[in-house]
PDB file of C-alpha atoms in Angstrom:
ATOM      1  CA  MET A  16      -0.135  -0.144   0.053  1.00  0.00           C
ATOM      2  CA  ALA A  17       2.750   2.350   1.267  1.00  0.00           C
ATOM      3  CA  ALA A  18       5.075   0.976  -1.922  1.00  0.00           C
ATOM      4  CA  GLN A  19       2.113   1.406  -4.415  1.00  0.00           C
ATOM      5  CA  LEU A  20       1.621   5.260  -3.212  1.00  0.00           C
ATOM      6  CA  LEU A  21       5.182   5.821  -3.270  1.00  0.00           C
ATOM      7  CA  LEU A  22       5.294   4.439  -6.995  1.00  0.00           C
ATOM      8  CA  GLY A  23       2.438   6.627  -8.030  1.00  0.00           C
ATOM      9  CA  LYS A  24       4.238   9.593  -6.987  1.00  0.00           C
ATOM     10  CA  GLY A  25       7.127   9.386  -9.112  1.00  0.00           C
ATOM     11  CA  PHE A  26       9.259   7.573  -6.966  1.00  0.00           C
ATOM     12  CA  LYS A  27      11.674   5.566  -8.909  1.00  0.00           C
ATOM     13  CA  GLU A  28      12.820   2.438  -7.121  1.00  0.00           C
ATOM     14  CA  VAL A  29      10.736   1.397  -4.166  1.00  0.00           C
ATOM     15  CA  TYR A  30      10.994  -2.168  -2.444  1.00  0.00           C
ATOM     16  CA  ASN A  31       8.301  -3.557   0.018  1.00  0.00           C
ATOM     17  CA  LEU A  32      10.224  -5.523   2.857  1.00  0.00           C
ATOM     18  CA  LYS A  33       8.888  -9.009   2.476  1.00  0.00           C
ATOM     19  CA  GLY A  34       7.690 -10.157   5.799  1.00  0.00           C
ATOM     20  CA  GLY A  35       7.927  -6.690   7.300  1.00  0.00           C
ATOM     21  CA  ILE A  36       9.586  -6.071  10.517  1.00  0.00           C
ATOM     22  CA  LYS A  37       8.380  -9.489  11.917  1.00  0.00           C
ATOM     23  CA  ALA A  38      10.612 -11.255   9.374  1.00  0.00           C
ATOM     24  CA  TRP A  39      13.827  -8.916   9.744  1.00  0.00           C
ATOM     25  CA  ASN A  40      16.569 -10.650  11.287  1.00  0.00           C
ATOM     26  CA  GLY A  41      19.131  -7.743  10.880  1.00  0.00           C
ATOM     27  CA  HIS A  42      20.042  -5.236  13.442  1.00  0.00           C
ATOM     28  CA  LYS A  43      17.305  -3.696  15.348  1.00  0.00           C
ATOM     29  CA  ALA A  44      17.462  -0.445  16.946  1.00  0.00           C
ATOM     30  CA  ALA A  45      14.683   0.877  19.893  1.00  0.00           C
ATOM     31  CA  GLY A  46      13.289   3.962  21.087  1.00  0.00           C
ATOM     32  CA  PRO A  47      11.244   7.099  19.913  1.00  0.00           C
ATOM     33  CA  ARG A  48      12.125   9.086  16.811  1.00  0.00           C
ATOM     34  CA  GLU A  49      13.614  11.979  18.951  1.00  0.00           C
ATOM     35  CA  PHE A  50      15.366   9.850  21.272  1.00  0.00           C
ATOM     36  CA  HIS A  51      18.438  11.982  22.468  1.00  0.00           C
ATOM     37  CA  LEU A  52      17.671  14.282  19.675  1.00  0.00           C
ATOM     38  CA  THR A  53      16.313  16.889  22.418  1.00  0.00           C
ATOM     39  CA  PHE A  54      19.471  18.733  22.572  1.00  0.00           C
ATOM     40  CA  ILE A  55      19.911  19.253  18.812  1.00  0.00           C
ATOM     41  CA  THR A  56      19.070  22.846  17.672  1.00  0.00           C
ATOM     42  CA  LYS A  57      19.331  21.596  13.875  1.00  0.00           C
ATOM     43  CA  ASP A  58      21.642  24.725  13.243  1.00  0.00           C
ATOM     44  CA  GLU A  59      24.629  22.532  14.588  1.00  0.00           C
ATOM     45  CA  LYS A  60      28.222  23.214  12.559  1.00  0.00           C
ATOM     46  CA  PRO A  61      30.171  20.214  11.391  1.00  0.00           C
ATOM     47  CA  GLN A  62      32.567  20.839  14.347  1.00  0.00           C
ATOM     48  CA  GLN A  63      29.943  19.935  17.122  1.00  0.00           C
ATOM     49  CA  MET A  64      28.802  16.817  15.233  1.00  0.00           C
ATOM     50  CA  LEU A  65      32.593  15.941  15.064  1.00  0.00           C
ATOM     51  CA  MET A  66      32.835  16.610  18.764  1.00  0.00           C
ATOM     52  CA  LEU A  67      29.564  14.624  19.682  1.00  0.00           C
ATOM     53  CA  ALA A  68      30.851  11.593  17.806  1.00  0.00           C
ATOM     54  CA  TYR A  69      34.366  11.778  19.080  1.00  0.00           C
ATOM     55  CA  HIS A  70      32.991  12.114  22.702  1.00  0.00           C
ATOM     56  CA  LEU A  71      30.675   9.080  21.960  1.00  0.00           C
ATOM     57  CA  GLU A  72      33.242   6.693  20.706  1.00  0.00           C
ATOM     58  CA  GLU A  73      35.883   7.568  23.590  1.00  0.00           C
ATOM     59  CA  ALA A  74      33.441   7.362  26.130  1.00  0.00           C
ATOM     60  CA  LEU A  75      32.839   3.809  24.763  1.00  0.00           C
ATOM     61  CA  ARG A  76      36.306   2.710  24.541  1.00  0.00           C
ATOM     62  CA  VAL A  77      36.470   3.945  28.637  1.00  0.00           C
ATOM     63  CA  PHE A  78      33.750   1.771  29.345  1.00  0.00           C
ATOM     64  CA  TYR A  79      35.229  -0.923  27.713  1.00  0.00           C
ATOM     65  CA  LEU A  80      38.655  -0.488  29.648  1.00  0.00           C
ATOM     66  CA  GLU A  81      36.472  -0.158  32.972  1.00  0.00           C
ATOM     67  CA  LEU A  82      34.770  -3.433  32.253  1.00  0.00           C
ATOM     68  CA  LEU A  83      38.359  -4.925  31.803  1.00  0.00           C
ATOM     69  CA  GLU A  84      39.188  -3.747  35.364  1.00  0.00           C
ATOM     70  CA  ARG A  85      36.360  -5.781  36.737  1.00  0.00           C
ATOM     71  CA  THR A  86      37.140  -9.350  35.521  1.00  0.00           C
ATOM     72  CA  GLU A  87      39.913 -11.723  35.509  1.00  0.00           C
ATOM     73  CA  ASP A  88      38.922 -13.841  32.916  1.00  0.00           C
ATOM     74  CA  HIS A  89      41.536 -14.239  30.274  1.00  0.00           C
ATOM     75  CA  GLU A  90      39.402 -14.485  27.137  1.00  0.00           C
ATOM     76  CA  LEU A  91      37.047 -11.541  28.461  1.00  0.00           C
ATOM     77  CA  VAL A  92      40.489  -9.476  28.983  1.00  0.00           C
ATOM     78  CA  GLY A  93      41.463 -10.203  25.486  1.00  0.00           C
ATOM     79  CA  LEU A  94      38.194  -9.289  24.052  1.00  0.00           C
ATOM     80  CA  LEU A  95      37.690  -6.017  25.701  1.00  0.00           C
ATOM     81  CA  LYS A  96      41.077  -4.947  24.879  1.00  0.00           C
ATOM     82  CA  ASP A  97      39.995  -5.840  21.141  1.00  0.00           C
ATOM     83  CA  LEU A  98      37.008  -3.653  21.588  1.00  0.00           C
ATOM     84  CA  ALA A  99      38.668  -0.694  22.915  1.00  0.00           C
ATOM     85  CA  ALA A 100      41.488  -0.936  20.278  1.00  0.00           C
ATOM     86  CA  PHE A 101      38.421  -0.665  17.851  1.00  0.00           C
ATOM     87  CA  GLU A 102      37.048   2.331  19.494  1.00  0.00           C
ATOM     88  CA  GLU A 103      40.234   4.064  19.390  1.00  0.00           C
ATOM     89  CA  GLN A 104      40.555   3.210  15.579  1.00  0.00           C
ATOM     90  CA  HIS A 105      37.145   4.797  15.269  1.00  0.00           C
ATOM     91  CA  LYS A 106      38.155   7.769  16.836  1.00  0.00           C
ATOM     92  CA  ASN A 107      40.827   8.256  14.267  1.00  0.00           C
ATOM     93  CA  ARG A 108      38.580   7.609  11.434  1.00  0.00           C
ATOM     94  CA  VAL A 109      36.330  10.000  12.716  1.00  0.00           C
ATOM     95  CA  MET A 110      39.172  12.616  12.764  1.00  0.00           C
ATOM     96  CA  GLN A 111      40.263  11.292   9.396  1.00  0.00           C
ATOM     97  CA  THR A 112      36.790  12.053   8.064  1.00  0.00           C
ATOM     98  CA  CYS A 113      36.882  15.341   9.202  1.00  0.00           C
ATOM     99  CA  GLN A 114      39.978  16.075   7.692  1.00  0.00           C
ATOM    100  CA  ASP A 115      38.589  14.688   4.302  1.00  0.00           C
ATOM    101  CA  LEU A 116      35.526  16.580   4.481  1.00  0.00           C
ATOM    102  CA  GLY A 117      37.676  19.832   5.596  1.00  0.00           C
ATOM    103  CA  ILE A 118      36.147  20.362   9.096  1.00  0.00           C
ATOM    104  CA  THR A 119      38.713  21.429  11.526  1.00  0.00           C
ATOM    105  CA  ALA A 120      38.694  19.903  14.696  1.00  0.00           C
ATOM    106  CA  SER A 121      38.534  22.142  17.765  1.00  0.00           C
ATOM    107  CA  ASP A 122      39.775  20.875  21.134  1.00  0.00           C
ATOM    108  CA  THR A 123      38.951  17.129  22.280  1.00  0.00           C
ATOM    109  CA  GLU A 124      40.056  17.277  25.388  1.00  0.00           C
ATOM    110  CA  HIS A 125      36.956  17.770  27.551  1.00  0.00           C
ATOM    111  CA  ILE A 126      35.089  14.243  27.118  1.00  0.00           C
ATOM    112  CA  GLN A 127      32.059  13.976  28.619  1.00  0.00           C
ATOM    113  CA  GLU A 128      32.399  10.051  29.883  1.00  0.00           C
ATOM    114  CA  ASP A 129      28.967   9.404  31.603  1.00  0.00           C
ATOM    115  CA  ILE A 130      27.451   9.453  28.070  1.00  0.00           C
ATOM    116  CA  ILE A 131      28.402   6.221  25.891  1.00  0.00           C
ATOM    117  CA  GLU A 132      28.191   5.675  22.331  1.00  0.00           C
ATOM    118  CA  GLY A 133      24.571   5.083  21.532  1.00  0.00           C
ATOM    119  CA  GLY A 134      23.687   8.118  24.015  1.00  0.00           C
ATOM    120  CA  PHE A 135      23.354   5.765  27.172  1.00  0.00           C
ATOM    121  CA  ASP A 136      23.976   6.944  30.834  1.00  0.00           C
ATOM    122  CA  LYS A 137      26.850   4.847  31.915  1.00  0.00           C
ATOM    123  CA  LYS A 138      25.801   3.964  34.992  1.00  0.00           C
ATOM    124  CA  THR A 139      22.535   3.019  34.483  1.00  0.00           C
ATOM    125  CA  PHE A 140      23.586   0.847  31.415  1.00  0.00           C
ATOM    126  CA  LEU A 141      26.237  -1.003  33.800  1.00  0.00           C
ATOM    127  CA  ARG A 142      23.517  -1.668  36.159  1.00  0.00           C
ATOM    128  CA  ASP A 143      21.070  -2.908  33.739  1.00  0.00           C
ATOM    129  CA  ASN A 144      23.231  -4.975  31.860  1.00  0.00           C
ATOM    130  CA  ALA A 145      25.559  -6.498  34.711  1.00  0.00           C
ATOM    131  CA  PRO A 146      24.567  -9.982  34.191  1.00  0.00           C
ATOM    132  CA  TYR A 147      25.307  -9.899  30.400  1.00  0.00           C
ATOM    133  CA  LEU A 148      29.047  -8.273  30.915  1.00  0.00           C
ATOM    134  CA  THR A 149      30.889 -11.275  32.299  1.00  0.00           C
ATOM    135  CA  SER A 150      31.055 -13.225  29.296  1.00  0.00           C
ATOM    136  CA  PRO A 151      32.836 -12.724  25.951  1.00  0.00           C
ATOM    137  CA  SER A 152      29.474 -13.459  23.631  1.00  0.00           C
ATOM    138  CA  GLY A 153      27.545 -11.336  26.269  1.00  0.00           C
ATOM    139  CA  VAL A 154      29.761  -8.535  26.039  1.00  0.00           C
ATOM    140  CA  LEU A 155      29.617  -8.925  22.256  1.00  0.00           C
ATOM    141  CA  THR A 156      25.889  -9.067  22.154  1.00  0.00           C
ATOM    142  CA  VAL A 157      25.833  -5.913  24.066  1.00  0.00           C
ATOM    143  CA  ALA A 158      28.374  -4.001  22.002  1.00  0.00           C
ATOM    144  CA  MET A 159      26.478  -5.049  19.201  1.00  0.00           C
ATOM    145  CA  MET A 160      23.503  -3.400  20.619  1.00  0.00           C
ATOM    146  CA  LEU A 161      25.301  -0.215  21.327  1.00  0.00           C
ATOM    147  CA  GLU A 162      26.739  -0.024  18.120  1.00  0.00           C
ATOM    148  CA  THR A 163      23.381  -0.434  16.617  1.00  0.00           C
ATOM    149  CA  GLN A 164      21.593   2.125  18.729  1.00  0.00           C
ATOM    150  CA  SER A 165      24.743   4.864  17.507  1.00  0.00           C
ATOM    151  CA  LEU A 166      24.080   3.847  14.114  1.00  0.00           C
ATOM    152  CA  ASP A 167      20.819   4.723  14.479  1.00  0.00           C
ATOM    153  CA  LEU A 168      21.460   8.146  16.440  1.00  0.00           C
ATOM    154  CA  TYR A 169      23.704   9.286  13.851  1.00  0.00           C
ATOM    155  CA  LEU A 170      21.256   8.542  10.948  1.00  0.00           C
ATOM    156  CA  ARG A 171      18.613  10.244  12.868  1.00  0.00           C
ATOM    157  CA  LEU A 172      20.607  13.361  13.649  1.00  0.00           C
ATOM    158  CA  ALA A 173      21.611  13.327   9.883  1.00  0.00           C
ATOM    159  CA  GLU A 174      17.948  13.533   8.998  1.00  0.00           C
ATOM    160  CA  GLU A 175      17.924  16.504  11.362  1.00  0.00           C
ATOM    161  CA  VAL A 176      20.973  18.864  10.774  1.00  0.00           C
ATOM    162  CA  SER A 177      20.477  21.570   7.932  1.00  0.00           C
ATOM    163  CA  ASP A 178      24.147  21.782   7.416  1.00  0.00           C
ATOM    164  CA  ASN A 179      25.026  19.766   4.521  1.00  0.00           C
ATOM    165  CA  THR A 180      28.750  19.080   5.581  1.00  0.00           C
ATOM    166  CA  ALA A 181      27.165  18.098   8.957  1.00  0.00           C
ATOM    167  CA  ARG A 182      25.136  15.593   7.252  1.00  0.00           C
ATOM    168  CA  THR A 183      27.841  14.289   4.808  1.00  0.00           C
ATOM    169  CA  PHE A 184      30.006  13.662   8.180  1.00  0.00           C
ATOM    170  CA  LEU A 185      27.224  11.754  10.094  1.00  0.00           C
ATOM    171  CA  PHE A 186      26.390   9.715   6.946  1.00  0.00           C
ATOM    172  CA  ALA A 187      30.075   8.726   6.533  1.00  0.00           C
ATOM    173  CA  ILE A 188      30.448   7.979  10.350  1.00  0.00           C
ATOM    174  CA  ALA A 189      27.107   5.816  10.226  1.00  0.00           C
ATOM    175  CA  ASP A 190      29.001   4.037   7.332  1.00  0.00           C
ATOM    176  CA  GLU A 191      31.819   3.371   9.712  1.00  0.00           C
ATOM    177  CA  GLU A 192      29.431   2.054  12.165  1.00  0.00           C
ATOM    178  CA  LYS A 193      27.866  -0.718   9.761  1.00  0.00           C
ATOM    179  CA  ASN A 194      31.204  -1.673   9.188  1.00  0.00           C
ATOM    180  CA  HIS A 195      32.146  -1.806  12.768  1.00  0.00           C
ATOM    181  CA  LEU A 196      28.848  -4.056  13.411  1.00  0.00           C
ATOM    182  CA  ALA A 197      29.712  -6.227  10.741  1.00  0.00           C
ATOM    183  CA  VAL A 198      33.061  -7.073  12.457  1.00  0.00           C
ATOM    184  CA  LEU A 199      31.240  -7.878  15.651  1.00  0.00           C
ATOM    185  CA  GLY A 200      29.063 -10.072  14.086  1.00  0.00           C
ATOM    186  CA  GLN A 201      32.007 -12.082  12.617  1.00  0.00           C
ATOM    187  CA  LEU A 202      33.294 -12.348  15.885  1.00  0.00           C
ATOM    188  CA  LEU A 203      30.178 -13.489  17.486  1.00  0.00           C
ATOM    189  CA  GLU A 204      29.813 -15.765  14.742  1.00  0.00           C
ATOM    190  CA  LYS A 205      33.417 -17.260  15.453  1.00  0.00           C
ATOM    191  CA  ARG A 206      32.530 -17.719  19.168  1.00  0.00           C
ATOM    192  CA  SER A 207      29.110 -19.920  18.451  1.00  0.00           C
ATOM    193  CA  GLU A 208      31.199 -22.114  16.061  1.00  0.00           C
TER     194      GLU A 208
ATOM    195  CA  MET B 235      -4.839   6.309  -5.172  1.00  0.00           C
ATOM    196  CA  GLY B 236      -5.904   6.158  -8.643  1.00  0.00           C
ATOM    197  CA  LEU B 237      -6.776   2.772 -10.310  1.00  0.00           C
ATOM    198  CA  LYS B 238      -3.440   2.714 -11.873  1.00  0.00           C
ATOM    199  CA  GLU B 239      -1.429   2.897  -8.956  1.00  0.00           C
ATOM    200  CA  LEU B 240      -3.666  -0.195  -7.749  1.00  0.00           C
ATOM    201  CA  PHE B 241      -2.569  -2.083 -10.635  1.00  0.00           C
ATOM    202  CA  THR B 242       1.214  -1.109 -10.406  1.00  0.00           C
ATOM    203  CA  PRO B 243       3.522  -3.933  -9.662  1.00  0.00           C
ATOM    204  CA  VAL B 244       5.242  -3.509  -6.465  1.00  0.00           C
ATOM    205  CA  GLU B 245       8.933  -5.195  -5.935  1.00  0.00           C
ATOM    206  CA  SER B 246       9.390  -7.007  -2.967  1.00  0.00           C
ATOM    207  CA  ILE B 247      12.723  -7.334  -1.263  1.00  0.00           C
ATOM    208  CA  ASP B 248      13.570 -10.475   1.078  1.00  0.00           C
ATOM    209  CA  PRO B 249      15.134  -9.525   4.527  1.00  0.00           C
ATOM    210  CA  GLU B 250      18.564 -11.243   3.485  1.00  0.00           C
ATOM    211  CA  ASN B 251      18.583  -9.214   0.132  1.00  0.00           C
ATOM    212  CA  ALA B 252      17.513  -5.851   1.934  1.00  0.00           C
ATOM    213  CA  GLN B 253      20.377  -6.632   4.444  1.00  0.00           C
ATOM    214  CA  GLU B 254      23.095  -7.108   1.418  1.00  0.00           C
ATOM    215  CA  PHE B 255      21.365  -3.612  -0.039  1.00  0.00           C
ATOM    216  CA  ILE B 256      21.768  -1.754   3.174  1.00  0.00           C
ATOM    217  CA  LYS B 257      25.523  -3.228   3.548  1.00  0.00           C
ATOM    218  CA  LYS B 258      26.288  -2.445  -0.449  1.00  0.00           C
ATOM    219  CA  HIS B 259      24.643   1.211  -0.635  1.00  0.00           C
ATOM    220  CA  LYS B 260      26.336   4.235   1.300  1.00  0.00           C
ATOM    221  CA  GLU B 261      24.334   6.093   4.024  1.00  0.00           C
ATOM    222  CA  GLY B 262      22.398   8.890   2.311  1.00  0.00           C
ATOM    223  CA  THR B 263      22.265   7.188  -0.859  1.00  0.00           C
ATOM    224  CA  PHE B 264      18.915   5.468   0.027  1.00  0.00           C
ATOM    225  CA  THR B 265      15.859   5.506   1.911  1.00  0.00           C
ATOM    226  CA  LEU B 266      14.625   3.343   4.557  1.00  0.00           C
ATOM    227  CA  LEU B 267      10.992   3.686   5.556  1.00  0.00           C
ATOM    228  CA  ASP B 268       9.052   2.656   8.284  1.00  0.00           C
ATOM    229  CA  VAL B 269       5.261   3.266   8.011  1.00  0.00           C
ATOM    230  CA  ARG B 270       4.046   1.851  11.199  1.00  0.00           C
ATOM    231  CA  GLN B 271       3.030   3.553  14.095  1.00  0.00           C
ATOM    232  CA  PRO B 272       5.382   5.648  16.362  1.00  0.00           C
ATOM    233  CA  TYR B 273       4.753   3.218  19.178  1.00  0.00           C
ATOM    234  CA  GLU B 274       5.565   0.076  16.806  1.00  0.00           C
ATOM    235  CA  TYR B 275       8.641   2.157  15.864  1.00  0.00           C
ATOM    236  CA  GLU B 276       9.718   2.527  19.331  1.00  0.00           C
ATOM    237  CA  GLN B 277       9.548  -1.029  20.221  1.00  0.00           C
ATOM    238  CA  GLU B 278      11.768  -1.783  17.258  1.00  0.00           C
ATOM    239  CA  HIS B 279      13.066  -0.376  13.765  1.00  0.00           C
ATOM    240  CA  ILE B 280      15.890  -1.158  11.418  1.00  0.00           C
ATOM    241  CA  PRO B 281      18.654   1.495  12.246  1.00  0.00           C
ATOM    242  CA  GLY B 282      18.298   4.731  10.277  1.00  0.00           C
ATOM    243  CA  ALA B 283      15.001   4.190   9.414  1.00  0.00           C
ATOM    244  CA  ASN B 284      12.432   7.275   8.828  1.00  0.00           C
ATOM    245  CA  LEU B 285       9.112   6.852  10.483  1.00  0.00           C
ATOM    246  CA  ILE B 286       5.902   7.886   8.648  1.00  0.00           C
ATOM    247  CA  PRO B 287       3.220   6.718   9.475  1.00  0.00           C
ATOM    248  CA  LEU B 288       0.947   5.245   6.653  1.00  0.00           C
ATOM    249  CA  PRO B 289      -2.098   7.454   7.441  1.00  0.00           C
ATOM    250  CA  GLU B 290       0.548  10.725   7.031  1.00  0.00           C
ATOM    251  CA  LEU B 291       2.720   9.589   3.986  1.00  0.00           C
ATOM    252  CA  ALA B 292       0.570  11.066   1.297  1.00  0.00           C
ATOM    253  CA  ASP B 293       1.122  14.517   2.915  1.00  0.00           C
ATOM    254  CA  SER B 294       4.331  13.888   3.993  1.00  0.00           C
ATOM    255  CA  LEU B 295       5.996  12.981   0.758  1.00  0.00           C
ATOM    256  CA  ASP B 296       8.278  16.128   0.603  1.00  0.00           C
ATOM    257  CA  GLN B 297      10.244  14.883   3.576  1.00  0.00           C
ATOM    258  CA  LEU B 298      11.826  11.990   0.881  1.00  0.00           C
ATOM    259  CA  GLU B 299      13.699  12.339  -2.237  1.00  0.00           C
ATOM    260  CA  THR B 300      12.216  10.713  -5.292  1.00  0.00           C
ATOM    261  CA  ASP B 301      14.927   9.698  -6.851  1.00  0.00           C
ATOM    262  CA  LYS B 302      16.559   7.632  -4.056  1.00  0.00           C
ATOM    263  CA  PRO B 303      15.726   4.061  -3.717  1.00  0.00           C
ATOM    264  CA  VAL B 304      13.030   3.166  -0.777  1.00  0.00           C
ATOM    265  CA  VAL B 305      12.720   0.172   1.336  1.00  0.00           C
ATOM    266  CA  VAL B 306       9.646   0.209   2.976  1.00  0.00           C
ATOM    267  CA  TYR B 307       8.118  -1.790   6.022  1.00  0.00           C
TER     268      TYR B 307
END
């Protein structure tokens, strides 16, 4: 019905997702459309989006390192180190993307560590997810959930901001998140073999 | 909706192919459209999906770009 309407209104290429969301076996995000967008004025400059992305990635890196302190499990320690290293890479790619787009970074020193990637409050998140954060597969599942939420957040932001460079930056960072999710998925699959 | 639209064949896409499509296409070059109600979107949605509930769709088409492929659910 929606697809027919779009085709009738001049849309060139329209696909109906077979089975709808119920049949969807890919990543899923949750939360209302305006989730964490209340702080957005829509007039944000690319620099502000850069700072936001950089902070979210850094906070998640610190989060993994904190989990590292809580465990003695050899395998889990290795995984958390890898995940923290991913975020470090991700931060560097954020900066690289900015250079490519000609966005100059201001100071990246003041890092808000209580909000982690995807926009979660760290304390609440740790409390609610504690039972899942004790095994490698649990940590991977939580990591994928966080990455999915941040992918969704970046894309919702991209829809809102009016600045074209800011939007291009957000789309590029979203593509990074997609790649990151694919890597996490492979890691999880390896464990279940 | 006119009679002509009623008979326009709509192409379906399998979830697996849709995942492949999303993986292959850069963000910003396609549209994911969620036409369900806001409470359904809130429970779960495909990351990056645009929410335009079906009853509002006809009046909200200016939010979407006609030259980008759309995957709708």
